PDB file of C-alpha atoms in Angstrom:
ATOM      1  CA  UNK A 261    -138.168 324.542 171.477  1.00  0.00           C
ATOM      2  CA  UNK A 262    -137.305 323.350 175.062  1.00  0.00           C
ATOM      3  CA  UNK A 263    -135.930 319.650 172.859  1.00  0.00           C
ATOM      4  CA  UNK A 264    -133.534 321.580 170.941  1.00  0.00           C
ATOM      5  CA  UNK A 265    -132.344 323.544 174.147  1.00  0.00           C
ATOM      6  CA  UNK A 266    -131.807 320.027 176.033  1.00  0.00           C
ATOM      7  CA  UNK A 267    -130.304 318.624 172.827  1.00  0.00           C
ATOM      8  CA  UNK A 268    -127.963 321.297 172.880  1.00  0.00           C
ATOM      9  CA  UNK A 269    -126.904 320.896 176.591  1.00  0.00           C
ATOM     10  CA  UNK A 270    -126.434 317.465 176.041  1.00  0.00           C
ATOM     11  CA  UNK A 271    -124.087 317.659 173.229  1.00  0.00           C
ATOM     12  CA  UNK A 272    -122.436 320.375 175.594  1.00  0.00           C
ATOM     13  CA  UNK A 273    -121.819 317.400 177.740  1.00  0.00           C
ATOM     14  CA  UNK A 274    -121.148 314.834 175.662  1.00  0.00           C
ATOM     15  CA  UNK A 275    -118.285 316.926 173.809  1.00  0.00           C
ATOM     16  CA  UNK A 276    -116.629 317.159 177.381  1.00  0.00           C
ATOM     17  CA  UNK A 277    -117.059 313.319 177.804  1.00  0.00           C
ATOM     18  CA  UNK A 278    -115.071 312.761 174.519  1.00  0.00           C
ATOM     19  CA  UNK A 279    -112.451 315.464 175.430  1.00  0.00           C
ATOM     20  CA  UNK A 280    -111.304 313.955 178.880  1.00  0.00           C
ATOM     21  CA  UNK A 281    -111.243 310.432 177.216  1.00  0.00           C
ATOM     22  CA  UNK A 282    -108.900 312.162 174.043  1.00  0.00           C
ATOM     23  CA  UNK A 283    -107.003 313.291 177.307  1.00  0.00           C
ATOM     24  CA  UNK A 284    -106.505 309.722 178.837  1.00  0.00           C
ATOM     25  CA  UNK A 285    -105.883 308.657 175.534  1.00  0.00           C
ATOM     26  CA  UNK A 286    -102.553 310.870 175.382  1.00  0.00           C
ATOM     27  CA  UNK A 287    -101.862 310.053 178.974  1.00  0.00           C
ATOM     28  CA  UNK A 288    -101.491 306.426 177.912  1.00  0.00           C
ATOM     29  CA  UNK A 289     -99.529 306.710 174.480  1.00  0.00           C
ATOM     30  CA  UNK A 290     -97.372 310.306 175.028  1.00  0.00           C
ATOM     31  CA  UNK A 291     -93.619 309.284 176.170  1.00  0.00           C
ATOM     32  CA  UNK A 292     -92.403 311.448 178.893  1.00  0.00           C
ATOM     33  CA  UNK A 293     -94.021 313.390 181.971  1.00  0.00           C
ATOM     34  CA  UNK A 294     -94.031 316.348 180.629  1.00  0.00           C
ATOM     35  CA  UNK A 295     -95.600 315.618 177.632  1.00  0.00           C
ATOM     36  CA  UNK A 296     -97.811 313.496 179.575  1.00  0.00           C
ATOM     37  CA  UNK A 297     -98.564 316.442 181.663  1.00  0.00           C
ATOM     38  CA  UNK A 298     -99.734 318.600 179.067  1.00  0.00           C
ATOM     39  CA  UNK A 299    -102.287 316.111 177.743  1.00  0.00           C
ATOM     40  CA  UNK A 300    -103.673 315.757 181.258  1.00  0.00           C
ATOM     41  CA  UNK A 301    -103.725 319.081 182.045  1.00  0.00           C
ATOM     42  CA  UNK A 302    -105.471 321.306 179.537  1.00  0.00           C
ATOM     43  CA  UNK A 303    -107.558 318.800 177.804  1.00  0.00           C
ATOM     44  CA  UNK A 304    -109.067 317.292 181.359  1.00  0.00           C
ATOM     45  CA  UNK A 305    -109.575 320.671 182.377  1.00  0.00           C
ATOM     46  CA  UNK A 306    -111.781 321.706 179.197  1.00  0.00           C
ATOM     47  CA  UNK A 307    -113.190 318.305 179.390  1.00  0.00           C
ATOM     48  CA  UNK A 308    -114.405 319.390 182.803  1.00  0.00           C
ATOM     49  CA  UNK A 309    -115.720 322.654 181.999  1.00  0.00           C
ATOM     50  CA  UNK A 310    -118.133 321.892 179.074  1.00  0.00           C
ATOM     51  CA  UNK A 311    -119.094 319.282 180.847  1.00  0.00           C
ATOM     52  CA  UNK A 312    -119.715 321.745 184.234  1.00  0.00           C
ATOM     53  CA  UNK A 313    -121.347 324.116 181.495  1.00  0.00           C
ATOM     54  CA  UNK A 314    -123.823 322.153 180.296  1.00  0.00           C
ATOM     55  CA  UNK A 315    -124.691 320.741 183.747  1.00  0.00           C
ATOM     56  CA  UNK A 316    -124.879 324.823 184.670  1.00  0.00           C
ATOM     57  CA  UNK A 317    -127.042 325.534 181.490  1.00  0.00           C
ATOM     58  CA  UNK A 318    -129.470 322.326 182.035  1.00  0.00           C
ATOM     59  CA  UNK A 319    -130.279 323.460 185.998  1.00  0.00           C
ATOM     60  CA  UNK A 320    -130.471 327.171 184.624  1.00  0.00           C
ATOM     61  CA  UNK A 321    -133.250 326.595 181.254  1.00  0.00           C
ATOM     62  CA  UNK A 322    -134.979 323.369 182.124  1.00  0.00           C
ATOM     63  CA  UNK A 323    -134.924 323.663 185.848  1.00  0.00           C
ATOM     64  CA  UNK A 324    -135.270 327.081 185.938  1.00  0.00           C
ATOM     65  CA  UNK A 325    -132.863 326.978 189.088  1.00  0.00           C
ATOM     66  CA  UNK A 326    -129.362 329.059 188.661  1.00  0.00           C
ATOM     67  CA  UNK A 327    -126.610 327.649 190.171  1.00  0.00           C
ATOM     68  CA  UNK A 328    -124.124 329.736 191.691  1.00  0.00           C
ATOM     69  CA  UNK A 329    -122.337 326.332 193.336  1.00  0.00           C
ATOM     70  CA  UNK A 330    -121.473 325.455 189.308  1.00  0.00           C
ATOM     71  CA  UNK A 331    -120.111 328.708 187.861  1.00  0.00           C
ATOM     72  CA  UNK A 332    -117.967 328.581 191.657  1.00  0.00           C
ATOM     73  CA  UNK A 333    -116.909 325.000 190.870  1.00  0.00           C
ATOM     74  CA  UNK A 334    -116.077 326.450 186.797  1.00  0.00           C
ATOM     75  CA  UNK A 335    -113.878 329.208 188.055  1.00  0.00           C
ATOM     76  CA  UNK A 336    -112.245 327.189 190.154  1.00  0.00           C
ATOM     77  CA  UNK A 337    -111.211 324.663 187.951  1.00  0.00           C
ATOM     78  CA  UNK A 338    -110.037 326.574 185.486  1.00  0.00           C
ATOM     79  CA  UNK A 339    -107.801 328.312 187.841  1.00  0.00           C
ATOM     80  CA  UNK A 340    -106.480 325.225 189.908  1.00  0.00           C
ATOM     81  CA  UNK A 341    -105.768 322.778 187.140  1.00  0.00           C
ATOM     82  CA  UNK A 342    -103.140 324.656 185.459  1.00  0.00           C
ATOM     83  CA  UNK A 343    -101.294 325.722 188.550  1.00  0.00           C
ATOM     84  CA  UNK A 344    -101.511 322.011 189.478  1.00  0.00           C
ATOM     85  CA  UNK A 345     -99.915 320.616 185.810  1.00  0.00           C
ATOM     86  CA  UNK A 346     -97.780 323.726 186.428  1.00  0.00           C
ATOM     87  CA  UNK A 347     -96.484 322.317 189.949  1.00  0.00           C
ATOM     88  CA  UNK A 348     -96.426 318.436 188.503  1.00  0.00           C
ATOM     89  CA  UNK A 349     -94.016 319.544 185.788  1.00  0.00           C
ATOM     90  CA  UNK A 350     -91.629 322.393 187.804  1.00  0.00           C
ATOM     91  CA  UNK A 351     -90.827 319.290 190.519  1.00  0.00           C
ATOM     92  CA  UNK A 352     -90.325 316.201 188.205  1.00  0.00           C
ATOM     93  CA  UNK A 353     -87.612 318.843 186.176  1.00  0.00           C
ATOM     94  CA  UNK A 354     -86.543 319.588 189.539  1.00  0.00           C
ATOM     95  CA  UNK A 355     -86.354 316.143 190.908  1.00  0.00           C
ATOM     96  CA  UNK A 356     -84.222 315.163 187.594  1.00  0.00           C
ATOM     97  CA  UNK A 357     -86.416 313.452 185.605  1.00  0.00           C
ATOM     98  CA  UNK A 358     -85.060 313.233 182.062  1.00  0.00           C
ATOM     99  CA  UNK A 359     -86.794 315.067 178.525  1.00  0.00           C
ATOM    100  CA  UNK A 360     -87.841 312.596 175.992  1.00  0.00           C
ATOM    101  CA  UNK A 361     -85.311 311.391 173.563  1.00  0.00           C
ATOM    102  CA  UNK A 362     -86.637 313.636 170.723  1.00  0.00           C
ATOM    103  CA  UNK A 363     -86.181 316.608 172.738  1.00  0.00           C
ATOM    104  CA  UNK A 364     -84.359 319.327 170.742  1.00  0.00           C
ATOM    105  CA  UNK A 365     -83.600 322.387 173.067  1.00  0.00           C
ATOM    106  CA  UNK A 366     -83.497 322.834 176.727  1.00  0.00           C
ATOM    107  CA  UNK A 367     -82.876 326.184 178.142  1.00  0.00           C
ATOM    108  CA  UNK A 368     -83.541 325.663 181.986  1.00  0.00           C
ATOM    109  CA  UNK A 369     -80.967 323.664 182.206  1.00  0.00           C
ATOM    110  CA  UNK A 370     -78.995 326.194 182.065  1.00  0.00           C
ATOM    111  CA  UNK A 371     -80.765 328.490 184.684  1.00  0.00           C
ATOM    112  CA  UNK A 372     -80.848 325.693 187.240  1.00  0.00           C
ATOM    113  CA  UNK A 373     -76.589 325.122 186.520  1.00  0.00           C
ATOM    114  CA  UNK A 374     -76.259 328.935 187.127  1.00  0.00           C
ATOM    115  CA  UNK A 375     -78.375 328.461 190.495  1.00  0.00           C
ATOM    116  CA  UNK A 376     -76.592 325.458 191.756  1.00  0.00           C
ATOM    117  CA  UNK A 377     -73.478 327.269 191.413  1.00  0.00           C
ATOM    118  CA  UNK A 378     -74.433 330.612 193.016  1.00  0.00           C
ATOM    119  CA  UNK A 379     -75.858 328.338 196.120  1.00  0.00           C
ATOM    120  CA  UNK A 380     -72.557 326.822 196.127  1.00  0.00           C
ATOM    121  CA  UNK A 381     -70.676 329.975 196.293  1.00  0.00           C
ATOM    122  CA  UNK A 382     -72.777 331.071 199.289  1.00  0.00           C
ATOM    123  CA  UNK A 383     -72.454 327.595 201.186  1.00  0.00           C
ATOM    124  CA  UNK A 384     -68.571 328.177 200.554  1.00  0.00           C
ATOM    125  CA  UNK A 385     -68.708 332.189 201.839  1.00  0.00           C
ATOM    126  CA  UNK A 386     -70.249 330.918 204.985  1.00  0.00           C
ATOM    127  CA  UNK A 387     -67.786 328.026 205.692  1.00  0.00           C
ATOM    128  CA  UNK A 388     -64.979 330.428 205.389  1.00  0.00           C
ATOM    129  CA  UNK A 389     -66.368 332.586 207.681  1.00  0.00           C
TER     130      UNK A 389
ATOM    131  CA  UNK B  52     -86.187 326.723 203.635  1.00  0.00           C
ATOM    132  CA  UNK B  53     -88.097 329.106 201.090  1.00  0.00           C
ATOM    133  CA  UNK B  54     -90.303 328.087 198.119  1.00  0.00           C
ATOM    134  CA  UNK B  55     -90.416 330.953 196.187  1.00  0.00           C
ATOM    135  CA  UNK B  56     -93.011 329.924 193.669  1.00  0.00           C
ATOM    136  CA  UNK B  57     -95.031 332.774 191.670  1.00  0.00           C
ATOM    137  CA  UNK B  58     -97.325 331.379 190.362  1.00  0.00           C
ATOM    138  CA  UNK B  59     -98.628 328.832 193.303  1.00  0.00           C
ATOM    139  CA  UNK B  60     -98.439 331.871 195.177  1.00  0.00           C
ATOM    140  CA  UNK B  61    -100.249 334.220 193.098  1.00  0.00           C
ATOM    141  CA  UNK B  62    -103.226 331.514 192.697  1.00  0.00           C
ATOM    142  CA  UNK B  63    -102.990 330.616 196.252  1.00  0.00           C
ATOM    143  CA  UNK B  64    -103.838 334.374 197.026  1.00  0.00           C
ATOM    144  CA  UNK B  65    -107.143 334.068 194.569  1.00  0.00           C
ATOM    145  CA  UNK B  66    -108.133 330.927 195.694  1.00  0.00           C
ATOM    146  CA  UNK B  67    -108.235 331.302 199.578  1.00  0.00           C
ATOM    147  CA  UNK B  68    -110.747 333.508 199.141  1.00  0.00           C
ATOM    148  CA  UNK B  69    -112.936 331.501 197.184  1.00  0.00           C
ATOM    149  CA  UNK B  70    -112.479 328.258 199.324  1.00  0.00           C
ATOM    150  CA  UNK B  71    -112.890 330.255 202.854  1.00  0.00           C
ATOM    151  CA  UNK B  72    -116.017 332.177 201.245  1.00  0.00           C
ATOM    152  CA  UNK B  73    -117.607 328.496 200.239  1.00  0.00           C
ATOM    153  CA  UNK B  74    -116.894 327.215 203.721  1.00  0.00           C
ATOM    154  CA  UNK B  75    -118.879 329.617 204.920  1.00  0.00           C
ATOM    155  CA  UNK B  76    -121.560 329.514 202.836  1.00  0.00           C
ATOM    156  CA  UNK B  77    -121.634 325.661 203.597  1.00  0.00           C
ATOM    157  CA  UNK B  78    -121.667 326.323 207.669  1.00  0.00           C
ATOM    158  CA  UNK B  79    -124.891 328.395 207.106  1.00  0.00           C
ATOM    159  CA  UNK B  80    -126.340 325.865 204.524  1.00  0.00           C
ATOM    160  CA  UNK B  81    -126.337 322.835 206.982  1.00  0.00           C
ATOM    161  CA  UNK B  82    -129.597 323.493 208.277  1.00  0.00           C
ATOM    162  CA  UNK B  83    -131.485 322.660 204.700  1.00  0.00           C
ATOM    163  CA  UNK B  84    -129.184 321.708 202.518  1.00  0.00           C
ATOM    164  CA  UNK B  85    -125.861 319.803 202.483  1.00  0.00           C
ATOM    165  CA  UNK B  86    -122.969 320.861 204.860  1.00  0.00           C
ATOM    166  CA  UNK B  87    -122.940 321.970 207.905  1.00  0.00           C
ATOM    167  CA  UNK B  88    -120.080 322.402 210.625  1.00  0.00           C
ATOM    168  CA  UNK B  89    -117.757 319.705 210.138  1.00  0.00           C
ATOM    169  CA  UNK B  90    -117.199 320.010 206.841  1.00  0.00           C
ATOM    170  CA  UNK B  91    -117.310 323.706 206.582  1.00  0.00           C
ATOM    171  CA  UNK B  92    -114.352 323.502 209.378  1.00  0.00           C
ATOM    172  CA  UNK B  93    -112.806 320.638 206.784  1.00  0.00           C
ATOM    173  CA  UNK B  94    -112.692 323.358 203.959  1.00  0.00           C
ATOM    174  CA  UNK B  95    -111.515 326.238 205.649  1.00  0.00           C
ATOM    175  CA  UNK B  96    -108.770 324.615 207.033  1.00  0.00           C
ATOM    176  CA  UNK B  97    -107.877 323.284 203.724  1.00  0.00           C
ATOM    177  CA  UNK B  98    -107.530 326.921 202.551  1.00  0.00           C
ATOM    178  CA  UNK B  99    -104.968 327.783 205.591  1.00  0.00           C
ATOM    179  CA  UNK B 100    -103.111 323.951 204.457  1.00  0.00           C
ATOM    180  CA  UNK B 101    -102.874 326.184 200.886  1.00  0.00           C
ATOM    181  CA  UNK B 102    -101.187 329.187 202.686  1.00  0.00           C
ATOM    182  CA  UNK B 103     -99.131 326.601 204.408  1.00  0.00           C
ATOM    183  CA  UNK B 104     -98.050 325.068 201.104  1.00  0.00           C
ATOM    184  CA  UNK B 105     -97.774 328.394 199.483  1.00  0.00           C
ATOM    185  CA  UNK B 106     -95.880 330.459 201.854  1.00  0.00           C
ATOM    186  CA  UNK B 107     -93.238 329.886 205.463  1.00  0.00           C
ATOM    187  CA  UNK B 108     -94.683 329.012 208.229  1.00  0.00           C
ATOM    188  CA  UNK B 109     -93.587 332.167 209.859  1.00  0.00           C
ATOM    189  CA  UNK B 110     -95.575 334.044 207.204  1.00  0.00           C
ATOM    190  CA  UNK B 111     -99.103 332.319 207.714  1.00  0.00           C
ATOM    191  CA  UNK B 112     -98.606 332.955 211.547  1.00  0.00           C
ATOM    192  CA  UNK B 113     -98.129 337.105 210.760  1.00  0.00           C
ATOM    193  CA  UNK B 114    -101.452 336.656 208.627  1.00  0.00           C
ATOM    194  CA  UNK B 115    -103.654 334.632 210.909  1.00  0.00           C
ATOM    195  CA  UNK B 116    -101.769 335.165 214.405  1.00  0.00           C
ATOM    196  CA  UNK B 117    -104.125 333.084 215.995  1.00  0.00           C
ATOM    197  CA  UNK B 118    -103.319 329.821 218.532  1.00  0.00           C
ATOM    198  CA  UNK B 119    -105.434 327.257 217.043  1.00  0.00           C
ATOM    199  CA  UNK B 120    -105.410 325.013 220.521  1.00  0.00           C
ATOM    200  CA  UNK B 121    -107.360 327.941 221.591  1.00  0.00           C
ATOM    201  CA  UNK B 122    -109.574 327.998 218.719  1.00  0.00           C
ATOM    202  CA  UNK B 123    -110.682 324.644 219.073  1.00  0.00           C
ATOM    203  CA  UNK B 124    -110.628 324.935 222.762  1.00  0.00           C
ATOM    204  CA  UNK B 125    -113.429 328.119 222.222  1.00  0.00           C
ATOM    205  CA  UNK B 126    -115.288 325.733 219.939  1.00  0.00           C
ATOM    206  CA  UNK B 127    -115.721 322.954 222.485  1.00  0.00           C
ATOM    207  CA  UNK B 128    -116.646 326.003 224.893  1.00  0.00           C
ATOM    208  CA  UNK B 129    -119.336 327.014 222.325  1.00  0.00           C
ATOM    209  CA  UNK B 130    -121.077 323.442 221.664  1.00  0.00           C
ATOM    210  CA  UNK B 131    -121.449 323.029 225.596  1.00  0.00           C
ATOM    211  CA  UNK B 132    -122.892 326.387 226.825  1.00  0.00           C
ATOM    212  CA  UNK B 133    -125.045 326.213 224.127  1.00  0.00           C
ATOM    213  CA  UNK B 134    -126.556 322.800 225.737  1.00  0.00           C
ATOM    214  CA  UNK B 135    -126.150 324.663 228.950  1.00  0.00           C
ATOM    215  CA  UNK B 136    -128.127 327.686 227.954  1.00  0.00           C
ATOM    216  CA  UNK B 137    -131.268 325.100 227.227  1.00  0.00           C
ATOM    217  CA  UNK B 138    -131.110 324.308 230.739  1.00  0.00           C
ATOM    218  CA  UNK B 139    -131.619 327.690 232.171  1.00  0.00           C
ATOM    219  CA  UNK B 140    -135.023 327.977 230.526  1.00  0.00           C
ATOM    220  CA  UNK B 141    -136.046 324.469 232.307  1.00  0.00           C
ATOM    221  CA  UNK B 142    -136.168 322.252 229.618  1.00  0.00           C
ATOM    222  CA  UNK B 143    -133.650 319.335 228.725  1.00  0.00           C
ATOM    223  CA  UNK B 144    -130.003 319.712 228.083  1.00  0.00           C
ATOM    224  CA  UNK B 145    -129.312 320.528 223.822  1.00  0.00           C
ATOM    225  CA  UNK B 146    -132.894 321.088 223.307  1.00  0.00           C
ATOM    226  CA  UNK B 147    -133.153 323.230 220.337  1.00  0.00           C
ATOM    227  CA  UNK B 148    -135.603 326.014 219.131  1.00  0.00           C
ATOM    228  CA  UNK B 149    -135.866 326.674 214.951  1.00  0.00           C
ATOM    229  CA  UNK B 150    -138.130 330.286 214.368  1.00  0.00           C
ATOM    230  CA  UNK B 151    -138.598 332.159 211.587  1.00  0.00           C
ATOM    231  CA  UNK B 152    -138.021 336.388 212.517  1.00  0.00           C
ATOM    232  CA  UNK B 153    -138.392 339.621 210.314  1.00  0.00           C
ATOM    233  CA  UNK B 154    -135.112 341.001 210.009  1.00  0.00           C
ATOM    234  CA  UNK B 155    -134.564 344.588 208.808  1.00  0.00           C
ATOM    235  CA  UNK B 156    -132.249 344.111 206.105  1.00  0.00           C
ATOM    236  CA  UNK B 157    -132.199 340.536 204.950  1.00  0.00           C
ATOM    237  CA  UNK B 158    -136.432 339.774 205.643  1.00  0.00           C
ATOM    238  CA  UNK B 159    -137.607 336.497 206.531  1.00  0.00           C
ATOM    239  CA  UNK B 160    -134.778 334.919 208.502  1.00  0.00           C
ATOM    240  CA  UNK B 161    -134.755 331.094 209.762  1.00  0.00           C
ATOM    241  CA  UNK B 162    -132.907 331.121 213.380  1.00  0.00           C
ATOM    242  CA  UNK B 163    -131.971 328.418 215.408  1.00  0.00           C
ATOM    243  CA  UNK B 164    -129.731 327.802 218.552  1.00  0.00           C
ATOM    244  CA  UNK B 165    -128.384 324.849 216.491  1.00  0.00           C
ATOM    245  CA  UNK B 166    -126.765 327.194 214.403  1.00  0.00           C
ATOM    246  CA  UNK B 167    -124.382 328.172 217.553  1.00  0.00           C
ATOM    247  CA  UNK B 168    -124.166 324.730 217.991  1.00  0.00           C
ATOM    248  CA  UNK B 169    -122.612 324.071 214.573  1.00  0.00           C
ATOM    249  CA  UNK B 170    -120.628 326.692 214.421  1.00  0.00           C
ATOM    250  CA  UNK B 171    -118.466 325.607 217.531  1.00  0.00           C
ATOM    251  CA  UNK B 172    -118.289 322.339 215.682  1.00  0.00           C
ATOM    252  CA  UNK B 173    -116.875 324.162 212.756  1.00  0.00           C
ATOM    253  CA  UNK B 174    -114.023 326.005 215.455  1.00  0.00           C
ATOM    254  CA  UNK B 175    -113.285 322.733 217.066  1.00  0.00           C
ATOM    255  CA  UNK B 176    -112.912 321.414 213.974  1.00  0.00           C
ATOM    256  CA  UNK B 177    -110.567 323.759 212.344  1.00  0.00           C
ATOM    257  CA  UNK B 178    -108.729 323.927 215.251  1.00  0.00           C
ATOM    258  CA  UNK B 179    -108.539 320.313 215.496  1.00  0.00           C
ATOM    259  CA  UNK B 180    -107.128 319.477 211.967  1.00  0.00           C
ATOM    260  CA  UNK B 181    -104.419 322.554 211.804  1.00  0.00           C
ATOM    261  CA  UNK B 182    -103.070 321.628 214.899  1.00  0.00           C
ATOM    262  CA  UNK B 183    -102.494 318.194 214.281  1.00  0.00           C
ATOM    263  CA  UNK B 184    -100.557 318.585 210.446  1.00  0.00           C
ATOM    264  CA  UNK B 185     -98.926 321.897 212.016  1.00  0.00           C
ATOM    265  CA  UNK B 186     -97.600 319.704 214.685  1.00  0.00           C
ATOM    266  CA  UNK B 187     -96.838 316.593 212.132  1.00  0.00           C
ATOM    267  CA  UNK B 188     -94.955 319.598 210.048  1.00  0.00           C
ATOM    268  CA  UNK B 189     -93.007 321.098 212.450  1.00  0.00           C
ATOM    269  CA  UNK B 190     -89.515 319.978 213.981  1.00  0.00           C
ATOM    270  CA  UNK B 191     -90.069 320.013 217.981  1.00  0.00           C
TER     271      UNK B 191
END
């Protein structure tokens, strides 16, 4: 009974060994940062967590030892990682780097025109006075 | 300038909590386990370095409107009188002295004066690090 558990666990792991190499793999071959960005960021963070899970699950039924320090480290993963692919992408768009040439739509373009502008205006307002 | 940012924001409010609650639990590990004061100071002022990145300067200072000169001043303060406070019992400057005592609420209880010790090491060092990227940060 206790095999199977430990088999178990370490398939847990092993799954989120072969998730954050799938990961690296699109980091290499996906064209543009953004893109880029999305392989790194959701597939290296669930990549992480199974492989924090079964780490968590292995202390907890083989060790018998429950480890608050993992489920910690868990949450806080999956709360930073996004937030950080979330910063990544908001300042290359904001730096000016370009889409890929495939890209079909791009709607904050717009928005960040209509900002540029109203900043303008205000710089203007203030000379005057 | 402002950085309005929601959503750093929004997780930076979560996520202080969780880093300045592990720093703490990491300056009262450090007798048995890993940690201790310098690297509980380390984390906790990596959680104020998240306010700083989330929000103004003039914002963190209304939420922690503390000097932290002073704070790592009080630290150094702390680290000596403890070594001082072995020498009014007549025995050699730091010694230290580990016993276990029956609290009421939380039972058997390892104490030990190297607990003060460590945690003026963890003031100095929080003071320490904030000053010095406050003072990289700001224009004097």
């Amino acid at each position: 009974m206790e095999q199977i558990i430990e088999v178990v666990f370490a398939i847990l792991i092993l799954l989120g060994a072969v998730i954050a190499v799938i990961s690296v793999f699109g980091l290499i071959r996906l064209p543009d940062v953004y893109l880029r960005s999305h392989a790194a960021t959701k597939s290296a963070t669930l990549g992480v967590l199974l492989i924090l899970l079964g780490a968590f699950f292995y202390t907890w039924f083989v060790h018998d030892f429950f480890s608050i320090k993992l489920l910690l480290g868990i949450l806080f993963v999956f709360i930073t990682s996004p937030v950080a692919g979330h910063l990544n992408a908001r300042a290359a768009y904001r730096s000016g780097v370009a889409l890929w040439k495939g890209s079909v739509r791009d709607d904050f373009r717009e928005a960040i025109k209509q900002e540029r502008q109203q900043e303008i205006e205000e710089i203007k307002k203030q000379l005057k006075n | 300038m402002k950085f309005p940012d929601v959503i750093l924001q929004t997780a930076a409010k979560i996520l202080v909590f969780i880093i300045m609650i592990y720093s703490i639990y990491i300056l009262f590990a450090g007798h048995n386990n890993p940690g201790g004061g310098f690297i509980g100071g380390l984390i906790t002022a990596s959680a104020i370095m998240l306010l700083y990145l989330a929000f103004d300067v003039e914002t963190v200072g209304e939420i922690i409107p503390l000097d932290f000169k002073v704070i790592g001043a009080v630290g150094v303060m702390l680290a000596l009188l403890t070594g001082f406070g072995a020498v009014l019992f007549g025995v050699p400057f730091l010694t230290q002295v580990y016993q276990y005592v029956n609290l009421p609420l939380l039972g058997k209880t390892g104490l030990g004066t190297a607990f003060v010790f460590d945690l003026g090491v963890y003031l100095a060092v929080v003071g320490t690090t904030v000053t010095i990227i406050r003072s990289i940060s700001e224009d004097l």
